[in-house]
Amino acid sequence: MANEGKIYRISGPVVTAIGMEASMYDVVRVGDEGLMGEVIELHGEKAVIQVYEDTSGIRPGEPVINTKETLSVALGPGLLTQIYDGIQRPLPTLEAEMGYFIKRGLDADAFDMEKKWTFNPVASAGDAVQGGQVIGEVQETETIVHKIMIPPGVSGTIKSIESGDFNVTENIAVLEDGTEIQMLQKWPVRTPRPYTQKYAPDTPLITGMRILDFLFPLAKGGAAGIPGPFGSGKTVTQQSLAKFSDAQIVVYIGCGERGNEMTEVLDEFPHLIDPNTGKPLMNRTVMIANTSNMPVAAREASVYTGITIAEYFRDMGYDVALMADSTSRWAEAMREISSRLEEMPGEEGYPAYLSSRIAEFYERAGRVNSLGGDDGSVTVIGAVSPPGGDISEPVSQGTLRIVKVFWGLDAGLARQRHFPAINWLNSYSLYPPSLNQWYRDNIAQDFPEIRTEISTLLQIESELQEIVQLVGSDALPVDQQLTLEVARMIREYFLQQNGFHDVDASCEINLVYKMAKAILTFQTAAKAAMAAGAQLEDITGVPSRSTLMRGKFEASYVDDIEEMVATMVKEIEATVEDN
Amino acid sequence: MAGKEYRTITDVKGPLVFLEKTEPVAFGEIVTLKLSNGTIKNGQVLDTSDDLVVVQVFEGTAKVDRNTGVTFMGDVFKLPVSTDLVGRILDGAGRPRDGGPEIVAEEKADIIGEAINPFSRKSPHDFIQTGISAIDCCTTLVRGQKLPIFSASGLPHNDIALQIARQAKLKDSDEEFIVVFCAMGITAEEYNYFRSDLERTGALENAVLFVNLADDPAVERIITPRLALTAAEYLAFEKDYHVLVIYTDMTNYCDALRQIGAAREEVPGRRGYPGYMYTDLAMLYERAGIIKGKKGSITQFPILTMPGDDITHPIPDLSGYITEGQIVISRELYQQGIYPPINVLPSLSRLMGSCIGAKTTREDHKSVSDQMYAAYAQGRELRGLVAIVGEDALNERDKQLLDFSGVFEDKFLRQGQDEDRSIDDTLDLCWDLMSSISTKYLVRLDQKWIEKYHPDNRA
């Protein structure tokens, strides 16, 4: 047996090689063109390979070479601002090398291997170091310091450490036992990077979207699923999160989605300014774009490539947010390969291991104490595209079993142009109990109670609406009509948010609280006025209420809102006297 | 370079032929089969190994037997392309169907097509005026977009597609589109209708037709759209044309895909369609777009008929996840005698935001479109309520909205098959119709547009 074998069979992206020594998940080069593939099954002396590129024109008998490495990503300075395909080839390099269309057989470095970075050591000769420990720093982009760590599994005493300008493959340190350390390290994508300890999450990931931050918060290190039928705004929501969430690093995976949509992201992101730092958003972003017509096996790999990069930054002590749009396409890639392998299918043709793969993926999220001793987190937000919008299908169900936050997108709301079209009745988050303390300490003591009041009002509204459907709203008693009015205010003023508006697209958490509070203040004032004899129409018609509601589109709103609320209360009180 | 002829067929099943012991045959290689009666058939390799080769035969396997000679052509399927294609009618496998000469190739292009590097794409933003109010106002079409028509049997989707092909142009520009028309399994009658309409308007000279009819081999339908898109890519990205690709009917294409999947005994996905249908459809739909530094563009108009009017059926469902919106045709509106019966409520153009506004259409477009949509949606909802409680129970606002929904269908949606409304006319019409609703209920309209465009203020 040798490292080189021959092709025996080709069936789409699945190739069988014969006469080659192989172990599972070895990366191989297939055919005369050297297409990249991965061993996924062994039968006697036959190795089944999934190939990451188109296999047309490849013949049996062509060579297969085993690299004896597993599918890995390159990690080091130069990752940020990159745009990769599913197997970490930079798309701009592919364009420079082979034009506007993606051809095959090209190997490209993940980032510039020659570029010199200024390495500042933080460890010195004689220090005992172990895997994950930070030994130096590189200012990678204006906003992000890239920490250079000893690769996991390596330890010893530093014999010498350099300072100055180096490229990623030059030695920056040598250990006593002769181990040479470079800035570049590799990590197999299917293996989670190790850490010391996983913590329970206690800090919310602030997203700038009112409905998420207020009603259904996601914790840093948590996992969320966004299922929704087509046209309900999954991609817009994911992009909004990538733009406005308060993560320090964002990894955005466009997995099997539309080319034009990906282009929009690629065009738009470099011009966006990070609200937290005032610098270009790309400085903190790594993008992976594997559109629906790019090779299916590379789509399968893309989510692993993404999450490995996310874990690497987590190990430096950063809060990382990873968006995967859409995990259904990833699952379909698994299904396609599984059916080529003639595996016994589970539900709807998906492989039986679908749910365990989904669970393994989301389990790589978490807030951890890294090997180097820093606290970092990976938050995973996965979009799910259920066929026909029916979430009883296997991918949605597999996701819901593992994630703690469910943001259910609703086609009906999208049709009413209620955006974000997240259904407040069936969405949930299991994080509030662990995050409430943070909200009390950092925003307001009564934050959790306000949240309960608002969600109760929405619940009551949905019950009242059923009656209104039958008898009309005029038939309800006035106090219930007021409840409907308040709920409408919650929906239209508070929950609706224009993702394309300069101001309204992102709402800071303090303002979210103030807006929720303003609605409850309106309710209290209205109740009091009605008890004193005022008419509901007069109360809802006070001009200061519409001023308050329209004010959210003004940049100065956060400063003006309290005064607006006070004016509204006065005008409502005045309706009593008018009567 | 053709190799030697094999007579080693072991099995024939549906559209598939299985052969033993050949020289190494490439995956995707083109195959010719010579039957004992002299007939020639074409096929393509679906699976290849040292021992066994599986060939999918485009013309069906009738009369294929164990003595049939099989020759592997040494290359994958390629279409000869040149500008001579324009004005020609070809069959579903790319052979002339109009009695004209063979196409003289300027080059031969692989029909599978390669994915456009997402980094090399240019975001579409040029507004296409179709002259149909419902589309221009509510689901605006953009050059480089793929916008399917979700229809059902017995509805006038063909008329709408033809009207779009006739009228589509950039605003204030005479630049025309080259139409690439791809028929998959439609009837001869439908095809004649398309052809004679294109002939009548002179559009045929600027069109390429690929035609696979209902009685042509079903398996051939797998390659027909690929040929059409290969021609479109050549014309758009090599010859700088703006190309409008209309294909009909995607449902027949998907059924052909299912037929092959079943013959290969693949594990089926939903409703028997293959698990890889999403990827397969994406390989077609994603061939729309614009490339940085290239002048031409490909805009796609796939037509698909939803079996049982069911939008959750796998074909419209998977399409909707790939395409940039959809135009939904409504049986209810059609039965009310409204043409074009476009139901704007479930219709959507995802790229609309990038192409409307002061610079391209008109400053009030977004506002007007939102308000028209919202008012119509509420009016339609009230119809249900009125059926239960009667019209008298409605308040003033609801009455106005209810009436508006009728006017919307009658005056806004309804238009002639040759009526070409400019975007300005469409938007003015919207204002005229909305003026039946008191302005205090038109909450989605900016005050400044009301002052400028409302009929009361237009003087």
Short mmCIF file of C-alpha atoms in Angstrom, two decimals, chain A residues 8 19 70 85 131 139 213 285 349 366 380 393 414 420 465 495 535 540 564:
data_model
loop_
_atom_site.label_atom_id
_atom_site.label_comp_id
_atom_site.label_asym_id
_atom_site.label_seq_id
_atom_site.Cartn_x
_atom_site.Cartn_y
_atom_site.Cartn_z
CA TYR A 8 -11.98 3.18 -9.46
CA GLY A 19 -4.88 0.71 -3.90
CA THR A 70 -7.00 15.98 7.72
CA ASP A 85 -15.06 29.81 -0.21
CA GLY A 131 -0.67 25.03 24.58
CA GLN A 139 -1.98 44.51 15.48
CA ASP A 213 -32.77 42.17 23.05
CA THR A 285 -15.20 40.19 10.07
CA GLY A 349 -33.93 11.11 3.02
CA GLY A 366 -20.04 28.43 24.42
CA VAL A 380 -23.84 30.63 17.03
CA GLU A 393 -39.11 18.72 9.33
CA ALA A 414 -43.74 39.47 6.49
CA PRO A 420 -38.52 41.92 11.68
CA GLN A 465 -58.18 39.25 18.61
CA LEU A 495 -41.49 45.49 17.81
CA GLN A 535 -62.98 58.99 26.20
CA THR A 540 -55.37 57.74 21.79
CA MET A 564 -41.94 63.35 25.07
#
